Amino acid sequence: MIHDVIELLETIVLEKKECTPITFESGDVLKVLEEYHDRILVSTDANFTFTLAKKDEGIRWKKL
């Protein structure tokens, strides 16, 4: 398990058909759980997980 944290640099909205969109605001801090070839798996304090593209580092998110 990885113990890094990241900070969002811009708002991210996760949308799925027939579900209420979930919004994460700029400045939110997330835990990094796993790193993959081109993505990272992050978790909120409420244990909600999703992935972010590594190519977006410095644009949509940054490591702390």
PDB file of N, CA, C, O and CB in Angstrom:
ATOM      1  N   MET A   1       0.848  -1.182   0.000  1.00  0.00           N
ATOM      2  CA  MET A   1       0.000   0.000   0.000  1.00  0.00           C
ATOM      3  C   MET A   1       0.889   1.239   0.000  1.00  0.00           C
ATOM      4  O   MET A   1       1.926   1.270   0.662  1.00  0.00           O
ATOM      5  CB  MET A   1      -0.962   0.001   1.225  1.00  0.00           C
ATOM      6  N   ILE A   2       0.479   2.243  -0.736  1.00  0.00           N
ATOM      7  CA  ILE A   2       1.206   3.500  -0.838  1.00  0.00           C
ATOM      8  C   ILE A   2       0.626   4.464   0.194  1.00  0.00           C
ATOM      9  O   ILE A   2      -0.569   4.418   0.483  1.00  0.00           O
ATOM     10  CB  ILE A   2       1.120   4.096  -2.287  1.00  0.00           C
ATOM     11  N   HIS A   3       1.453   5.323   0.740  1.00  0.00           N
ATOM     12  CA  HIS A   3       0.974   6.236   1.777  1.00  0.00           C
ATOM     13  C   HIS A   3       1.075   7.695   1.357  1.00  0.00           C
ATOM     14  O   HIS A   3       1.071   8.581   2.211  1.00  0.00           O
ATOM     15  CB  HIS A   3       1.753   6.022   3.055  1.00  0.00           C
ATOM     16  N   ASP A   4       1.165   7.960   0.073  1.00  0.00           N
ATOM     17  CA  ASP A   4       1.215   9.336  -0.423  1.00  0.00           C
ATOM     18  C   ASP A   4      -0.165   9.971  -0.333  1.00  0.00           C
ATOM     19  O   ASP A   4      -1.180   9.284  -0.224  1.00  0.00           O
ATOM     20  CB  ASP A   4       1.734   9.377  -1.877  1.00  0.00           C
ATOM     21  N   VAL A   5      -0.177  11.289  -0.381  1.00  0.00           N
ATOM     22  CA  VAL A   5      -1.427  12.029  -0.476  1.00  0.00           C
ATOM     23  C   VAL A   5      -1.302  13.016  -1.626  1.00  0.00           C
ATOM     24  O   VAL A   5      -0.209  13.455  -1.981  1.00  0.00           O
ATOM     25  CB  VAL A   5      -1.762  12.761   0.865  1.00  0.00           C
ATOM     26  N   ILE A   6      -2.443  13.348  -2.193  1.00  0.00           N
ATOM     27  CA  ILE A   6      -2.482  14.316  -3.285  1.00  0.00           C
ATOM     28  C   ILE A   6      -3.489  15.407  -2.951  1.00  0.00           C
ATOM     29  O   ILE A   6      -4.384  15.218  -2.127  1.00  0.00           O
ATOM     30  CB  ILE A   6      -2.841  13.628  -4.630  1.00  0.00           C
ATOM     31  N   GLU A   7      -3.328  16.552  -3.607  1.00  0.00           N
ATOM     32  CA  GLU A   7      -4.274  17.651  -3.486  1.00  0.00           C
ATOM     33  C   GLU A   7      -4.847  17.935  -4.865  1.00  0.00           C
ATOM     34  O   GLU A   7      -4.106  18.013  -5.845  1.00  0.00           O
ATOM     35  CB  GLU A   7      -3.598  18.921  -2.881  1.00  0.00           C
ATOM     36  N   LEU A   8      -6.152  18.089  -4.943  1.00  0.00           N
ATOM     37  CA  LEU A   8      -6.784  18.425  -6.213  1.00  0.00           C
ATOM     38  C   LEU A   8      -6.518  19.886  -6.543  1.00  0.00           C
ATOM     39  O   LEU A   8      -6.649  20.758  -5.684  1.00  0.00           O
ATOM     40  CB  LEU A   8      -8.303  18.144  -6.166  1.00  0.00           C
ATOM     41  N   LEU A   9      -6.148  20.147  -7.780  1.00  0.00           N
ATOM     42  CA  LEU A   9      -5.897  21.509  -8.243  1.00  0.00           C
ATOM     43  C   LEU A   9      -7.115  22.110  -8.930  1.00  0.00           C
ATOM     44  O   LEU A   9      -7.182  23.320  -9.142  1.00  0.00           O
ATOM     45  CB  LEU A   9      -4.711  21.530  -9.190  1.00  0.00           C
ATOM     46  N   GLU A  10      -8.073  21.265  -9.274  1.00  0.00           N
ATOM     47  CA  GLU A  10      -9.320  21.742  -9.867  1.00  0.00           C
ATOM     48  C   GLU A  10     -10.453  20.830  -9.437  1.00  0.00           C
ATOM     49  O   GLU A  10     -10.220  19.704  -8.997  1.00  0.00           O
ATOM     50  CB  GLU A  10      -9.221  21.802 -11.413  1.00  0.00           C
ATOM     51  N   THR A  11     -11.666  21.310  -9.564  1.00  0.00           N
ATOM     52  CA  THR A  11     -12.845  20.539  -9.190  1.00  0.00           C
ATOM     53  C   THR A  11     -13.021  19.356 -10.142  1.00  0.00           C
ATOM     54  O   THR A  11     -12.848  19.487 -11.354  1.00  0.00           O
ATOM     55  CB  THR A  11     -14.105  21.433  -9.197  1.00  0.00           C
ATOM     56  N   ILE A  12     -13.366  18.203  -9.575  1.00  0.00           N
ATOM     57  CA  ILE A  12     -13.621  16.995 -10.360  1.00  0.00           C
ATOM     58  C   ILE A  12     -15.042  16.530 -10.050  1.00  0.00           C
ATOM     59  O   ILE A  12     -15.425  16.426  -8.884  1.00  0.00           O
ATOM     60  CB  ILE A  12     -12.565  15.865 -10.043  1.00  0.00           C
ATOM     61  N   VAL A  13     -15.813  16.253 -11.083  1.00  0.00           N
ATOM     62  CA  VAL A  13     -17.169  15.750 -10.922  1.00  0.00           C
ATOM     63  C   VAL A  13     -17.226  14.350 -11.526  1.00  0.00           C
ATOM     64  O   VAL A  13     -16.946  14.160 -12.709  1.00  0.00           O
ATOM     65  CB  VAL A  13     -18.218  16.704 -11.595  1.00  0.00           C
ATOM     66  N   LEU A  14     -17.591  13.376 -10.698  1.00  0.00           N
ATOM     67  CA  LEU A  14     -17.750  11.993 -11.164  1.00  0.00           C
ATOM     68  C   LEU A  14     -19.222  11.769 -11.467  1.00  0.00           C
ATOM     69  O   LEU A  14     -20.088  12.008 -10.626  1.00  0.00           O
ATOM     70  CB  LEU A  14     -17.227  10.957 -10.100  1.00  0.00           C
ATOM     71  N   GLU A  15     -19.491  11.304 -12.689  1.00  0.00           N
ATOM     72  CA  GLU A  15     -20.870  11.074 -13.106  1.00  0.00           C
ATOM     73  C   GLU A  15     -21.032   9.645 -13.608  1.00  0.00           C
ATOM     74  O   GLU A  15     -20.172   9.106 -14.305  1.00  0.00           O
ATOM     75  CB  GLU A  15     -21.284  12.080 -14.199  1.00  0.00           C
ATOM     76  N   LYS A  16     -22.150   9.055 -13.234  1.00  0.00           N
ATOM     77  CA  LYS A  16     -22.500   7.716 -13.693  1.00  0.00           C
ATOM     78  C   LYS A  16     -23.994   7.721 -13.983  1.00  0.00           C
ATOM     79  O   LYS A  16     -24.783   8.304 -13.240  1.00  0.00           O
ATOM     80  CB  LYS A  16     -22.119   6.613 -12.631  1.00  0.00           C
ATOM     81  N   LYS A  17     -24.364   7.069 -15.060  1.00  0.00           N
ATOM     82  CA  LYS A  17     -25.764   7.029 -15.468  1.00  0.00           C
ATOM     83  C   LYS A  17     -26.654   6.584 -14.307  1.00  0.00           C
ATOM     84  O   LYS A  17     -26.360   5.607 -13.618  1.00  0.00           O
ATOM     85  CB  LYS A  17     -25.945   6.088 -16.671  1.00  0.00           C
ATOM     86  N   GLU A  18     -27.739   7.318 -14.107  1.00  0.00           N
ATOM     87  CA  GLU A  18     -28.748   7.039 -13.090  1.00  0.00           C
ATOM     88  C   GLU A  18     -28.238   7.186 -11.654  1.00  0.00           C
ATOM     89  O   GLU A  18     -28.849   6.654 -10.727  1.00  0.00           O
ATOM     90  CB  GLU A  18     -29.277   5.653 -13.285  1.00  0.00           C
ATOM     91  N   CYS A  19     -27.131   7.899 -11.460  1.00  0.00           N
ATOM     92  CA  CYS A  19     -26.610   8.167 -10.119  1.00  0.00           C
ATOM     93  C   CYS A  19     -26.398   9.666  -9.943  1.00  0.00           C
ATOM     94  O   CYS A  19     -26.175  10.388 -10.914  1.00  0.00           O
ATOM     95  CB  CYS A  19     -25.285   7.396  -9.873  1.00  0.00           C
ATOM     96  N   THR A  20     -26.466  10.116  -8.724  1.00  0.00           N
ATOM     97  CA  THR A  20     -26.206  11.522  -8.423  1.00  0.00           C
ATOM     98  C   THR A  20     -24.720  11.795  -8.609  1.00  0.00           C
ATOM     99  O   THR A  20     -23.892  11.035  -8.106  1.00  0.00           O
ATOM    100  CB  THR A  20     -26.662  11.885  -6.975  1.00  0.00           C
ATOM    101  N   PRO A  21     -24.358  12.869  -9.325  1.00  0.00           N
ATOM    102  CA  PRO A  21     -22.941  13.204  -9.494  1.00  0.00           C
ATOM    103  C   PRO A  21     -22.267  13.479  -8.144  1.00  0.00           C
ATOM    104  O   PRO A  21     -22.894  14.001  -7.223  1.00  0.00           O
ATOM    105  CB  PRO A  21     -22.792  14.427 -10.416  1.00  0.00           C
ATOM    106  N   ILE A  22     -21.002  13.125  -8.044  1.00  0.00           N
ATOM    107  CA  ILE A  22     -20.208  13.364  -6.841  1.00  0.00           C
ATOM    108  C   ILE A  22     -19.141  14.385  -7.206  1.00  0.00           C
ATOM    109  O   ILE A  22     -18.405  14.208  -8.177  1.00  0.00           O
ATOM    110  CB  ILE A  22     -19.568  12.029  -6.284  1.00  0.00           C
ATOM    111  N   THR A  23     -19.062  15.461  -6.417  1.00  0.00           N
ATOM    112  CA  THR A  23     -18.122  16.538  -6.702  1.00  0.00           C
ATOM    113  C   THR A  23     -17.017  16.581  -5.661  1.00  0.00           C
ATOM    114  O   THR A  23     -17.276  16.512  -4.459  1.00  0.00           O
ATOM    115  CB  THR A  23     -18.847  17.881  -6.758  1.00  0.00           C
ATOM    116  N   PHE A  24     -15.776  16.696  -6.136  1.00  0.00           N
ATOM    117  CA  PHE A  24     -14.609  16.889  -5.288  1.00  0.00           C
ATOM    118  C   PHE A  24     -14.036  18.247  -5.646  1.00  0.00           C
ATOM    119  O   PHE A  24     -13.786  18.531  -6.818  1.00  0.00           O
ATOM    120  CB  PHE A  24     -13.545  15.738  -5.472  1.00  0.00           C
ATOM    121  N   GLU A  25     -13.827  19.089  -4.641  1.00  0.00           N
ATOM    122  CA  GLU A  25     -13.430  20.475  -4.859  1.00  0.00           C
ATOM    123  C   GLU A  25     -11.920  20.638  -4.918  1.00  0.00           C
ATOM    124  O   GLU A  25     -11.167  19.838  -4.362  1.00  0.00           O
ATOM    125  CB  GLU A  25     -13.994  21.351  -3.769  1.00  0.00           C
ATOM    126  N   SER A  26     -11.496  21.688  -5.603  1.00  0.00           N
ATOM    127  CA  SER A  26     -10.094  22.081  -5.611  1.00  0.00           C
ATOM    128  C   SER A  26      -9.643  22.264  -4.166  1.00  0.00           C
ATOM    129  O   SER A  26     -10.347  22.887  -3.371  1.00  0.00           O
ATOM    130  CB  SER A  26      -9.872  23.388  -6.444  1.00  0.00           C
ATOM    131  N   GLY A  27      -8.489  21.731  -3.827  1.00  0.00           N
ATOM    132  CA  GLY A  27      -7.978  21.812  -2.458  1.00  0.00           C
ATOM    133  C   GLY A  27      -8.251  20.573  -1.633  1.00  0.00           C
ATOM    134  O   GLY A  27      -7.640  20.393  -0.580  1.00  0.00           O
ATOM    135  N   ASP A  28      -9.164  19.702  -2.091  1.00  0.00           N
ATOM    136  CA  ASP A  28      -9.420  18.451  -1.371  1.00  0.00           C
ATOM    137  C   ASP A  28      -8.160  17.597  -1.373  1.00  0.00           C
ATOM    138  O   ASP A  28      -7.436  17.546  -2.366  1.00  0.00           O
ATOM    139  CB  ASP A  28     -10.605  17.675  -2.006  1.00  0.00           C
ATOM    140  N   VAL A  29      -7.905  16.929  -0.255  1.00  0.00           N
ATOM    141  CA  VAL A  29      -6.740  16.054  -0.110  1.00  0.00           C
ATOM    142  C   VAL A  29      -7.230  14.610  -0.098  1.00  0.00           C
ATOM    143  O   VAL A  29      -8.165  14.264   0.624  1.00  0.00           O
ATOM    144  CB  VAL A  29      -5.930  16.388   1.195  1.00  0.00           C
ATOM    145  N   LEU A  30      -6.581  13.770  -0.912  1.00  0.00           N
ATOM    146  CA  LEU A  30      -6.957  12.364  -1.054  1.00  0.00           C
ATOM    147  C   LEU A  30      -5.750  11.469  -0.795  1.00  0.00           C
ATOM    148  O   LEU A  30      -4.612  11.860  -1.056  1.00  0.00           O
ATOM    149  CB  LEU A  30      -7.536  12.092  -2.462  1.00  0.00           C
ATOM    150  N   LYS A  31      -6.001  10.264  -0.279  1.00  0.00           N
ATOM    151  CA  LYS A  31      -4.937   9.283  -0.048  1.00  0.00           C
ATOM    152  C   LYS A  31      -4.713   8.455  -1.304  1.00  0.00           C
ATOM    153  O   LYS A  31      -5.669   8.068  -1.976  1.00  0.00           O
ATOM    154  CB  LYS A  31      -5.284   8.365   1.148  1.00  0.00           C
ATOM    155  N   VAL A  32      -3.465   8.186  -1.618  1.00  0.00           N
ATOM    156  CA  VAL A  32      -3.127   7.314  -2.745  1.00  0.00           C
ATOM    157  C   VAL A  32      -3.044   5.883  -2.211  1.00  0.00           C
ATOM    158  O   VAL A  32      -2.264   5.597  -1.303  1.00  0.00           O
ATOM    159  CB  VAL A  32      -1.770   7.753  -3.434  1.00  0.00           C
ATOM    160  N   LEU A  33      -3.853   4.989  -2.783  1.00  0.00           N
ATOM    161  CA  LEU A  33      -3.872   3.596  -2.356  1.00  0.00           C
ATOM    162  C   LEU A  33      -2.972   2.718  -3.218  1.00  0.00           C
ATOM    163  O   LEU A  33      -2.273   1.843  -2.707  1.00  0.00           O
ATOM    164  CB  LEU A  33      -5.287   3.066  -2.387  1.00  0.00           C
ATOM    165  N   GLU A  34      -2.995   2.955  -4.526  1.00  0.00           N
ATOM    166  CA  GLU A  34      -2.221   2.144  -5.475  1.00  0.00           C
ATOM    167  C   GLU A  34      -1.797   3.008  -6.649  1.00  0.00           C
ATOM    168  O   GLU A  34      -2.476   3.972  -7.005  1.00  0.00           O
ATOM    169  CB  GLU A  34      -3.044   0.920  -5.970  1.00  0.00           C
ATOM    170  N   GLU A  35      -0.675   2.654  -7.243  1.00  0.00           N
ATOM    171  CA  GLU A  35      -0.241   3.292  -8.485  1.00  0.00           C
ATOM    172  C   GLU A  35      -0.185   2.229  -9.564  1.00  0.00           C
ATOM    173  O   GLU A  35       0.350   1.140  -9.355  1.00  0.00           O
ATOM    174  CB  GLU A  35       1.145   3.996  -8.318  1.00  0.00           C
ATOM    175  N   TYR A  36      -0.735   2.553 -10.707  1.00  0.00           N
ATOM    176  CA  TYR A  36      -0.720   1.672 -11.864  1.00  0.00           C
ATOM    177  C   TYR A  36       0.085   2.341 -12.966  1.00  0.00           C
ATOM    178  O   TYR A  36       0.605   3.439 -12.769  1.00  0.00           O
ATOM    179  CB  TYR A  36      -2.163   1.343 -12.345  1.00  0.00           C
ATOM    180  N   HIS A  37       0.195   1.710 -14.099  1.00  0.00           N
ATOM    181  CA  HIS A  37       1.000   2.228 -15.203  1.00  0.00           C
ATOM    182  C   HIS A  37       0.629   3.656 -15.565  1.00  0.00           C
ATOM    183  O   HIS A  37       1.509   4.510 -15.672  1.00  0.00           O
ATOM    184  CB  HIS A  37       0.849   1.341 -16.416  1.00  0.00           C
ATOM    185  N   ASP A  38      -0.652   3.932 -15.756  1.00  0.00           N
ATOM    186  CA  ASP A  38      -1.069   5.264 -16.201  1.00  0.00           C
ATOM    187  C   ASP A  38      -2.115   5.913 -15.298  1.00  0.00           C
ATOM    188  O   ASP A  38      -2.644   6.973 -15.634  1.00  0.00           O
ATOM    189  CB  ASP A  38      -1.609   5.179 -17.595  1.00  0.00           C
ATOM    190  N   ARG A  39      -2.422   5.292 -14.155  1.00  0.00           N
ATOM    191  CA  ARG A  39      -3.464   5.813 -13.263  1.00  0.00           C
ATOM    192  C   ARG A  39      -3.031   5.639 -11.808  1.00  0.00           C
ATOM    193  O   ARG A  39      -2.132   4.857 -11.495  1.00  0.00           O
ATOM    194  CB  ARG A  39      -4.823   5.095 -13.517  1.00  0.00           C
ATOM    195  N   ILE A  40      -3.694   6.387 -10.933  1.00  0.00           N
ATOM    196  CA  ILE A  40      -3.529   6.169  -9.495  1.00  0.00           C
ATOM    197  C   ILE A  40      -4.911   5.974  -8.883  1.00  0.00           C
ATOM    198  O   ILE A  40      -5.881   6.611  -9.291  1.00  0.00           O
ATOM    199  CB  ILE A  40      -2.775   7.367  -8.815  1.00  0.00           C
ATOM    200  N   LEU A  41      -4.984   5.094  -7.909  1.00  0.00           N
ATOM    201  CA  LEU A  41      -6.220   4.841  -7.173  1.00  0.00           C
ATOM    202  C   LEU A  41      -6.162   5.669  -5.897  1.00  0.00           C
ATOM    203  O   LEU A  41      -5.234   5.524  -5.101  1.00  0.00           O
ATOM    204  CB  LEU A  41      -6.412   3.306  -6.857  1.00  0.00           C
ATOM    205  N   VAL A  42      -7.153   6.538  -5.702  1.00  0.00           N
ATOM    206  CA  VAL A  42      -7.191   7.406  -4.531  1.00  0.00           C
ATOM    207  C   VAL A  42      -8.431   7.123  -3.700  1.00  0.00           C
ATOM    208  O   VAL A  42      -9.401   6.535  -4.177  1.00  0.00           O
ATOM    209  CB  VAL A  42      -7.156   8.879  -4.949  1.00  0.00           C
ATOM    210  N   SER A  43      -8.378   7.559  -2.433  1.00  0.00           N
ATOM    211  CA  SER A  43      -9.482   7.323  -1.502  1.00  0.00           C
ATOM    212  C   SER A  43      -9.766   8.593  -0.709  1.00  0.00           C
ATOM    213  O   SER A  43      -8.856   9.344  -0.358  1.00  0.00           O
ATOM    214  CB  SER A  43      -9.158   6.146  -0.545  1.00  0.00           C
ATOM    215  N   THR A  44     -11.047   8.815  -0.437  1.00  0.00           N
ATOM    216  CA  THR A  44     -11.460   9.916   0.436  1.00  0.00           C
ATOM    217  C   THR A  44     -11.436   9.438   1.883  1.00  0.00           C
ATOM    218  O   THR A  44     -11.218   8.256   2.145  1.00  0.00           O
ATOM    219  CB  THR A  44     -12.879  10.439   0.049  1.00  0.00           C
ATOM    220  N   ASP A  45     -11.658  10.351   2.819  1.00  0.00           N
ATOM    221  CA  ASP A  45     -11.742   9.968   4.232  1.00  0.00           C
ATOM    222  C   ASP A  45     -12.930   9.049   4.490  1.00  0.00           C
ATOM    223  O   ASP A  45     -12.938   8.300   5.467  1.00  0.00           O
ATOM    224  CB  ASP A  45     -11.847  11.214   5.116  1.00  0.00           C
ATOM    225  N   ALA A  46     -13.942   9.105   3.607  1.00  0.00           N
ATOM    226  CA  ALA A  46     -15.126   8.247   3.746  1.00  0.00           C
ATOM    227  C   ALA A  46     -14.937   6.912   3.021  1.00  0.00           C
ATOM    228  O   ALA A  46     -15.894   6.155   2.854  1.00  0.00           O
ATOM    229  CB  ALA A  46     -16.371   8.966   3.202  1.00  0.00           C
ATOM    230  N   ASN A  47     -13.697   6.620   2.587  1.00  0.00           N
ATOM    231  CA  ASN A  47     -13.335   5.374   1.892  1.00  0.00           C
ATOM    232  C   ASN A  47     -13.989   5.213   0.521  1.00  0.00           C
ATOM    233  O   ASN A  47     -14.176   4.090   0.052  1.00  0.00           O
ATOM    234  CB  ASN A  47     -13.706   4.199   2.749  1.00  0.00           C
ATOM    235  N   PHE A  48     -14.336   6.317  -0.120  1.00  0.00           N
ATOM    236  CA  PHE A  48     -14.807   6.289  -1.503  1.00  0.00           C
ATOM    237  C   PHE A  48     -13.570   6.312  -2.383  1.00  0.00           C
ATOM    238  O   PHE A  48     -12.708   7.173  -2.211  1.00  0.00           O
ATOM    239  CB  PHE A  48     -15.775   7.499  -1.827  1.00  0.00           C
ATOM    240  N   THR A  49     -13.466   5.374  -3.330  1.00  0.00           N
ATOM    241  CA  THR A  49     -12.270   5.282  -4.169  1.00  0.00           C
ATOM    242  C   THR A  49     -12.600   5.561  -5.634  1.00  0.00           C
ATOM    243  O   THR A  49     -13.701   5.282  -6.107  1.00  0.00           O
ATOM    244  CB  THR A  49     -11.626   3.897  -4.030  1.00  0.00           C
ATOM    245  N   PHE A  50     -11.609   6.122  -6.338  1.00  0.00           N
ATOM    246  CA  PHE A  50     -11.707   6.335  -7.779  1.00  0.00           C
ATOM    247  C   PHE A  50     -10.299   6.527  -8.320  1.00  0.00           C
ATOM    248  O   PHE A  50      -9.348   6.667  -7.550  1.00  0.00           O
ATOM    249  CB  PHE A  50     -12.617   7.565  -8.119  1.00  0.00           C
ATOM    250  N   THR A  51     -10.163   6.534  -9.639  1.00  0.00           N
ATOM    251  CA  THR A  51      -8.836   6.679 -10.232  1.00  0.00           C
ATOM    252  C   THR A  51      -8.671   8.037 -10.903  1.00  0.00           C
ATOM    253  O   THR A  51      -9.634   8.663 -11.345  1.00  0.00           O
ATOM    254  CB  THR A  51      -8.583   5.566 -11.242  1.00  0.00           C
ATOM    255  N   LEU A  52      -7.419   8.464 -10.961  1.00  0.00           N
ATOM    256  CA  LEU A  52      -7.025   9.683 -11.656  1.00  0.00           C
ATOM    257  C   LEU A  52      -5.909   9.329 -12.629  1.00  0.00           C
ATOM    258  O   LEU A  52      -5.116   8.425 -12.369  1.00  0.00           O
ATOM    259  CB  LEU A  52      -6.571  10.796 -10.651  1.00  0.00           C
ATOM    260  N   ALA A  53      -5.849  10.034 -13.735  1.00  0.00           N
ATOM    261  CA  ALA A  53      -4.800   9.803 -14.726  1.00  0.00           C
ATOM    262  C   ALA A  53      -3.485  10.414 -14.253  1.00  0.00           C
ATOM    263  O   ALA A  53      -3.458  11.556 -13.794  1.00  0.00           O
ATOM    264  CB  ALA A  53      -5.204  10.390 -16.095  1.00  0.00           C
ATOM    265  N   LYS A  54      -2.395   9.657 -14.363  1.00  0.00           N
ATOM    266  CA  LYS A  54      -1.083  10.176 -13.987  1.00  0.00           C
ATOM    267  C   LYS A  54      -0.682  11.368 -14.854  1.00  0.00           C
ATOM    268  O   LYS A  54       0.024  12.265 -14.393  1.00  0.00           O
ATOM    269  CB  LYS A  54      -0.031   9.075 -14.094  1.00  0.00           C
ATOM    270  N   LYS A  55      -1.132  11.376 -16.111  1.00  0.00           N
ATOM    271  CA  LYS A  55      -0.763  12.464 -17.022  1.00  0.00           C
ATOM    272  C   LYS A  55      -1.324  13.806 -16.565  1.00  0.00           C
ATOM    273  O   LYS A  55      -0.871  14.852 -17.029  1.00  0.00           O
ATOM    274  CB  LYS A  55      -1.252  12.156 -18.431  1.00  0.00           C
ATOM    275  N   ASP A  56      -2.313  13.790 -15.654  1.00  0.00           N
ATOM    276  CA  ASP A  56      -2.925  15.017 -15.149  1.00  0.00           C
ATOM    277  C   ASP A  56      -2.203  15.600 -13.929  1.00  0.00           C
ATOM    278  O   ASP A  56      -2.638  16.607 -13.371  1.00  0.00           O
ATOM    279  CB  ASP A  56      -4.365  14.751 -14.797  1.00  0.00           C
ATOM    280  N   GLU A  57      -1.090  14.958 -13.515  1.00  0.00           N
ATOM    281  CA  GLU A  57      -0.326  15.492 -12.389  1.00  0.00           C
ATOM    282  C   GLU A  57       0.189  16.885 -12.750  1.00  0.00           C
ATOM    283  O   GLU A  57       0.738  17.093 -13.832  1.00  0.00           O
ATOM    284  CB  GLU A  57       0.856  14.545 -12.014  1.00  0.00           C
ATOM    285  N   GLY A  58       0.008  17.817 -11.849  1.00  0.00           N
ATOM    286  CA  GLY A  58       0.414  19.198 -12.083  1.00  0.00           C
ATOM    287  C   GLY A  58      -0.644  20.019 -12.796  1.00  0.00           C
ATOM    288  O   GLY A  58      -0.528  21.241 -12.893  1.00  0.00           O
ATOM    289  N   ILE A  59      -1.687  19.344 -13.303  1.00  0.00           N
ATOM    290  CA  ILE A  59      -2.779  20.025 -14.008  1.00  0.00           C
ATOM    291  C   ILE A  59      -4.053  19.932 -13.157  1.00  0.00           C
ATOM    292  O   ILE A  59      -4.639  20.948 -12.783  1.00  0.00           O
ATOM    293  CB  ILE A  59      -3.012  19.397 -15.434  1.00  0.00           C
ATOM    294  N   ARG A  60      -4.464  18.702 -12.861  1.00  0.00           N
ATOM    295  CA  ARG A  60      -5.688  18.479 -12.072  1.00  0.00           C
ATOM    296  C   ARG A  60      -5.385  18.117 -10.622  1.00  0.00           C
ATOM    297  O   ARG A  60      -6.240  18.279  -9.751  1.00  0.00           O
ATOM    298  CB  ARG A  60      -6.526  17.375 -12.705  1.00  0.00           C
ATOM    299  N   TRP A  61      -4.157  17.620 -10.354  1.00  0.00           N
ATOM    300  CA  TRP A  61      -3.788  17.220  -9.001  1.00  0.00           C
ATOM    301  C   TRP A  61      -2.265  17.314  -8.839  1.00  0.00           C
ATOM    302  O   TRP A  61      -1.524  17.361  -9.820  1.00  0.00           O
ATOM    303  CB  TRP A  61      -4.290  15.777  -8.695  1.00  0.00           C
ATOM    304  N   LYS A  62      -1.819  17.340  -7.577  1.00  0.00           N
ATOM    305  CA  LYS A  62      -0.385  17.339  -7.282  1.00  0.00           C
ATOM    306  C   LYS A  62      -0.110  16.517  -6.034  1.00  0.00           C
ATOM    307  O   LYS A  62      -0.964  16.405  -5.155  1.00  0.00           O
ATOM    308  CB  LYS A  62       0.141  18.779  -7.102  1.00  0.00           C
ATOM    309  N   LYS A  63       1.092  15.941  -5.960  1.00  0.00           N
ATOM    310  CA  LYS A  63       1.498  15.204  -4.766  1.00  0.00           C
ATOM    311  C   LYS A  63       1.878  16.198  -3.673  1.00  0.00           C
ATOM    312  O   LYS A  63       2.414  17.272  -3.949  1.00  0.00           O
ATOM    313  CB  LYS A  63       2.683  14.241  -5.076  1.00  0.00           C
ATOM    314  N   LEU A  64       1.595  15.823  -2.443  1.00  0.00           N
ATOM    315  CA  LEU A  64       1.977  16.641  -1.298  1.00  0.00           C
ATOM    316  C   LEU A  64       3.142  15.999  -0.567  1.00  0.00           C
ATOM    317  O   LEU A  64       3.615  16.537   0.433  1.00  0.00           O
ATOM    318  CB  LEU A  64       0.787  16.837  -0.343  1.00  0.00           C
TER     319      LEU A  64
END
